[in-house]
């Protein structure tokens, strides 16, 4: 009976889940006040936008069940243990957040910023479980899945490039498409796909109105086992019904 109840709760939770892990934190850019970027908005450094962003790492632990909360640690380690340079990580982060928080502006590389996020996440997890040790990262490296994600990237490559390099506000994410491809091939196909989704949604890049392309977006989400709305929510779907 207990297992059935837990399964029911999990299903109900999935109805409201629109992102997970590192890309969930990136999605919080919409709730960050843009005025927080002004130096006099918060007179104390610990009250500034950097602290606000790091707070989301702790919120992720309270927001999700244990498996989804653990996804944040997995995502961070998938990137940190990869061969990706810090600038590539910075680029995909900028795109996922509309350039609202640039690690460079705070004297950090992309890798340093990820470590700060991980520190905040671990500190919150260990409040409940002092002996907690994260599992080693388990990146998705299946070549067929990698190529499937690369192909979907190519369907929106040009409009995504233009949108990310010429945003109406925020720091531009120059070189986004090759950066996403590197995440997919050098780090993790799953995380690379979620970073693509986050960038496409952030810049409201239209999905080609051929039906087939939208179907490929959704099918990939199903193959990765995402909750229902992770792909669908916020996607600028231009299908012809």
GROMACS .gro file of C-alpha atoms in nm:
model
  241
    1UNK     CA    1   0.000   0.000   0.000
    2UNK     CA    2   0.283   0.237   0.082
    3UNK     CA    3   0.446   0.187  -0.257
    4UNK     CA    4   0.119   0.260  -0.433
    5UNK     CA    5   0.070   0.580  -0.236
    6UNK     CA    6   0.424   0.697  -0.314
    7UNK     CA    7   0.365   0.623  -0.683
    8UNK     CA    8   0.043   0.824  -0.675
    9UNK     CA    9   0.218   1.119  -0.514
   10UNK     CA   10   0.495   1.098  -0.774
   11UNK     CA   11   0.243   1.108  -1.057
   12UNK     CA   12   0.067   1.409  -0.907
   13UNK     CA   13   0.400   1.588  -0.864
   14UNK     CA   14   0.492   1.525  -1.227
   15UNK     CA   15   0.184   1.718  -1.337
   16UNK     CA   16   0.345   2.034  -1.201
   17UNK     CA   17   0.709   1.966  -1.291
   18UNK     CA   18   0.823   2.180  -1.585
   19UNK     CA   19   1.198   2.131  -1.543
   20UNK     CA   20   1.448   1.945  -1.326
   21UNK     CA   21   1.807   1.972  -1.209
   22UNK     CA   22   2.037   2.248  -1.328
   23UNK     CA   23   1.794   2.360  -1.596
   24UNK     CA   24   1.524   2.409  -1.332
   25UNK     CA   25   1.755   2.655  -1.156
   26UNK     CA   26   1.822   2.827  -1.489
   27UNK     CA   27   1.447   2.860  -1.546
   28UNK     CA   28   1.422   3.075  -1.233
   29UNK     CA   29   1.552   3.372  -1.433
   30UNK     CA   30   1.189   3.464  -1.493
   31UNK     CA   31   1.128   3.521  -1.123
   32UNK     CA   32   1.446   3.722  -1.061
   33UNK     CA   33   1.382   4.095  -1.052
   34UNK     CA   34   1.589   4.254  -1.330
   35UNK     CA   35   1.650   4.550  -1.105
   36UNK     CA   36   1.852   4.324  -0.879
   37UNK     CA   37   2.138   4.378  -1.124
   38UNK     CA   38   2.166   4.738  -1.011
   39UNK     CA   39   2.448   4.776  -0.754
   40UNK     CA   40   2.246   4.992  -0.514
   41UNK     CA   41   1.951   4.753  -0.508
   42UNK     CA   42   2.116   4.546  -0.234
   43UNK     CA   43   2.368   4.742  -0.025
   44UNK     CA   44   2.519   4.426   0.128
   45UNK     CA   45   2.699   4.173  -0.100
   46UNK     CA   46   2.526   3.880   0.070
   47UNK     CA   47   2.188   4.027  -0.030
   48UNK     CA   48   2.266   4.065  -0.399
   49UNK     CA   49   2.153   3.869  -0.706
   50UNK     CA   50   2.432   3.613  -0.664
   51UNK     CA   51   2.290   3.513  -0.327
   52UNK     CA   52   1.942   3.499  -0.477
   53UNK     CA   53   2.052   3.261  -0.749
   54UNK     CA   54   2.244   3.038  -0.509
   55UNK     CA   55   1.935   3.021  -0.292
   56UNK     CA   56   1.757   2.835  -0.573
   57UNK     CA   57   1.996   2.541  -0.522
   58UNK     CA   58   1.857   2.500  -0.171
   59UNK     CA   59   1.500   2.555  -0.288
   60UNK     CA   60   1.539   2.266  -0.535
   61UNK     CA   61   1.579   2.028  -0.242
   62UNK     CA   62   1.252   2.148  -0.088
   63UNK     CA   63   1.067   2.170  -0.420
   64UNK     CA   64   1.112   1.814  -0.546
   65UNK     CA   65   1.115   1.455  -0.427
   66UNK     CA   66   1.451   1.299  -0.347
   67UNK     CA   67   1.524   1.163  -0.695
   68UNK     CA   68   1.451   1.491  -0.871
   69UNK     CA   69   1.642   1.690  -0.610
   70UNK     CA   70   1.941   1.464  -0.669
   71UNK     CA   71   1.929   1.550  -1.040
   72UNK     CA   72   2.092   1.885  -0.967
   73UNK     CA   73   2.403   1.720  -0.828
   74UNK     CA   74   2.412   1.482  -1.124
   75UNK     CA   75   2.388   1.766  -1.375
   76UNK     CA   76   2.663   1.970  -1.213
   77UNK     CA   77   2.901   1.675  -1.195
   78UNK     CA   78   2.824   1.571  -1.552
   79UNK     CA   79   2.960   1.908  -1.662
   80UNK     CA   80   3.244   1.937  -1.413
   81UNK     CA   81   3.382   1.593  -1.493
   82UNK     CA   82   3.364   1.651  -1.866
   83UNK     CA   83   3.632   1.799  -2.088
   84UNK     CA   84   3.424   2.111  -2.154
   85UNK     CA   85   3.604   2.443  -2.108
   86UNK     CA   86   3.459   2.697  -1.867
   87UNK     CA   87   3.361   2.929  -2.153
   88UNK     CA   88   3.137   2.662  -2.307
   89UNK     CA   89   2.964   2.610  -1.974
   90UNK     CA   90   2.924   2.987  -1.936
   91UNK     CA   91   2.770   3.010  -2.284
   92UNK     CA   92   2.500   2.749  -2.226
   93UNK     CA   93   2.426   2.898  -1.883
   94UNK     CA   94   2.383   3.245  -2.033
   95UNK     CA   95   2.144   3.110  -2.295
   96UNK     CA   96   1.942   2.919  -2.038
   97UNK     CA   97   1.900   3.232  -1.824
   98UNK     CA   98   1.865   3.505  -2.089
   99UNK     CA   99   2.203   3.635  -1.975
  100UNK     CA  100   2.056   3.764  -1.648
  101UNK     CA  101   2.348   3.640  -1.441
  102UNK     CA  102   2.690   3.624  -1.604
  103UNK     CA  103   2.954   3.441  -1.395
  104UNK     CA  104   3.218   3.668  -1.550
  105UNK     CA  105   3.058   3.970  -1.386
  106UNK     CA  106   3.121   3.809  -1.048
  107UNK     CA  107   3.478   3.702  -1.117
  108UNK     CA  108   3.392   3.338  -1.179
  109UNK     CA  109   3.440   3.093  -1.463
  110UNK     CA  110   3.159   2.867  -1.573
  111UNK     CA  111   3.312   2.584  -1.372
  112UNK     CA  112   3.352   2.794  -1.058
  113UNK     CA  113   2.988   2.898  -1.081
  114UNK     CA  114   2.878   2.533  -1.100
  115UNK     CA  115   3.082   2.453  -0.789
  116UNK     CA  116   2.909   2.735  -0.602
  117UNK     CA  117   2.570   2.594  -0.703
  118UNK     CA  118   2.675   2.247  -0.591
  119UNK     CA  119   2.795   2.381  -0.255
  120UNK     CA  120   2.457   2.541  -0.190
  121UNK     CA  121   2.274   2.224  -0.288
  122UNK     CA  122   2.492   1.997  -0.074
  123UNK     CA  123   2.466   2.227   0.229
  124UNK     CA  124   2.087   2.207   0.214
  125UNK     CA  125   2.079   1.829   0.158
  126UNK     CA  126   2.313   1.772   0.454
  127UNK     CA  127   2.087   1.967   0.685
  128UNK     CA  128   1.854   1.667   0.659
  129UNK     CA  129   2.118   1.398   0.606
  130UNK     CA  130   2.465   1.494   0.741
  131UNK     CA  131   2.620   1.174   0.602
  132UNK     CA  132   2.488   1.226   0.248
  133UNK     CA  133   2.738   1.142  -0.027
  134UNK     CA  134   2.634   1.219  -0.387
  135UNK     CA  135   2.632   0.932  -0.633
  136UNK     CA  136   2.892   0.947  -0.910
  137UNK     CA  137   2.757   1.116  -1.224
  138UNK     CA  138   2.586   0.890  -1.472
  139UNK     CA  139   2.586   1.083  -1.800
  140UNK     CA  140   2.385   0.964  -2.097
  141UNK     CA  141   2.649   0.877  -2.357
  142UNK     CA  142   2.447   0.654  -2.589
  143UNK     CA  143   2.554   0.749  -2.939
  144UNK     CA  144   2.208   0.710  -3.092
  145UNK     CA  145   2.062   0.950  -2.835
  146UNK     CA  146   2.347   1.193  -2.887
  147UNK     CA  147   2.280   1.203  -3.260
  148UNK     CA  148   1.906   1.240  -3.204
  149UNK     CA  149   1.966   1.548  -2.987
  150UNK     CA  150   2.215   1.693  -3.237
  151UNK     CA  151   1.958   1.654  -3.515
  152UNK     CA  152   1.694   1.839  -3.310
  153UNK     CA  153   1.945   2.116  -3.238
  154UNK     CA  154   1.995   2.155  -3.613
  155UNK     CA  155   1.620   2.207  -3.671
  156UNK     CA  156   1.633   2.536  -3.478
  157UNK     CA  157   2.003   2.622  -3.512
  158UNK     CA  158   1.982   2.944  -3.713
  159UNK     CA  159   1.694   3.119  -3.533
  160UNK     CA  160   1.846   3.011  -3.201
  161UNK     CA  161   2.183   3.155  -3.299
  162UNK     CA  162   2.030   3.487  -3.396
  163UNK     CA  163   1.815   3.511  -3.083
  164UNK     CA  164   2.099   3.426  -2.846
  165UNK     CA  165   2.350   3.660  -3.008
  166UNK     CA  166   2.110   3.955  -3.035
  167UNK     CA  167   1.886   3.936  -2.726
  168UNK     CA  168   1.666   4.236  -2.634
  169UNK     CA  169   1.836   4.237  -2.292
  170UNK     CA  170   2.085   4.029  -2.097
  171UNK     CA  171   2.437   3.921  -2.193
  172UNK     CA  172   2.453   3.761  -2.542
  173UNK     CA  173   2.538   3.389  -2.559
  174UNK     CA  174   2.778   3.390  -2.853
  175UNK     CA  175   2.854   3.051  -3.006
  176UNK     CA  176   2.556   2.880  -2.845
  177UNK     CA  177   2.485   2.612  -3.106
  178UNK     CA  178   2.836   2.461  -3.106
  179UNK     CA  179   2.842   2.492  -2.727
  180UNK     CA  180   2.522   2.288  -2.700
  181UNK     CA  181   2.663   2.029  -2.938
  182UNK     CA  182   2.972   1.998  -2.721
  183UNK     CA  183   2.762   1.942  -2.410
  184UNK     CA  184   2.577   1.662  -2.589
  185UNK     CA  185   2.888   1.491  -2.725
  186UNK     CA  186   3.139   1.557  -2.443
  187UNK     CA  187   2.923   1.561  -2.131
  188UNK     CA  188   2.567   1.423  -2.148
  189UNK     CA  189   2.294   1.392  -2.413
  190UNK     CA  190   2.018   1.431  -2.153
  191UNK     CA  191   2.155   1.752  -2.002
  192UNK     CA  192   2.241   1.885  -2.347
  193UNK     CA  193   1.882   1.836  -2.456
  194UNK     CA  194   1.741   2.009  -2.149
  195UNK     CA  195   1.979   2.301  -2.202
  196UNK     CA  196   1.857   2.321  -2.562
  197UNK     CA  197   1.495   2.322  -2.444
  198UNK     CA  198   1.569   2.591  -2.190
  199UNK     CA  199   1.741   2.812  -2.449
  200UNK     CA  200   1.463   2.765  -2.707
  201UNK     CA  201   1.203   2.858  -2.446
  202UNK     CA  202   1.405   3.145  -2.301
  203UNK     CA  203   1.435   3.318  -2.638
  204UNK     CA  204   1.089   3.202  -2.755
  205UNK     CA  205   1.242   3.044  -3.066
  206UNK     CA  206   0.960   2.898  -3.278
  207UNK     CA  207   0.956   2.527  -3.342
  208UNK     CA  208   0.915   2.473  -3.719
  209UNK     CA  209   0.549   2.446  -3.818
  210UNK     CA  210   0.574   2.104  -3.977
  211UNK     CA  211   0.436   1.890  -3.696
  212UNK     CA  212   0.718   1.640  -3.739
  213UNK     CA  213   0.974   1.863  -3.566
  214UNK     CA  214   0.750   1.915  -3.265
  215UNK     CA  215   0.695   1.542  -3.250
  216UNK     CA  216   1.070   1.486  -3.240
  217UNK     CA  217   1.104   1.730  -2.950
  218UNK     CA  218   0.834   1.545  -2.755
  219UNK     CA  219   0.962   1.198  -2.846
  220UNK     CA  220   1.308   1.280  -2.713
  221UNK     CA  221   1.161   1.393  -2.383
  222UNK     CA  222   0.977   1.063  -2.357
  223UNK     CA  223   1.293   0.867  -2.430
  224UNK     CA  224   1.472   1.051  -2.151
  225UNK     CA  225   1.180   0.985  -1.917
  226UNK     CA  226   1.098   1.349  -1.842
  227UNK     CA  227   0.778   1.450  -1.662
  228UNK     CA  228   0.508   1.539  -1.915
  229UNK     CA  229   0.546   1.919  -1.913
  230UNK     CA  230   0.927   1.943  -1.925
  231UNK     CA  231   0.921   1.957  -2.305
  232UNK     CA  232   0.573   2.099  -2.368
  233UNK     CA  233   0.548   2.387  -2.119
  234UNK     CA  234   0.666   2.715  -2.269
  235UNK     CA  235   0.764   2.569  -2.606
  236UNK     CA  236   0.684   2.809  -2.892
  237UNK     CA  237   0.497   2.545  -3.087
  238UNK     CA  238   0.407   2.651  -3.442
  239UNK     CA  239   0.237   2.330  -3.553
  240UNK     CA  240  -0.038   2.336  -3.810
  241UNK     CA  241  -0.335   2.154  -3.654
   0.00000   0.00000   0.00000
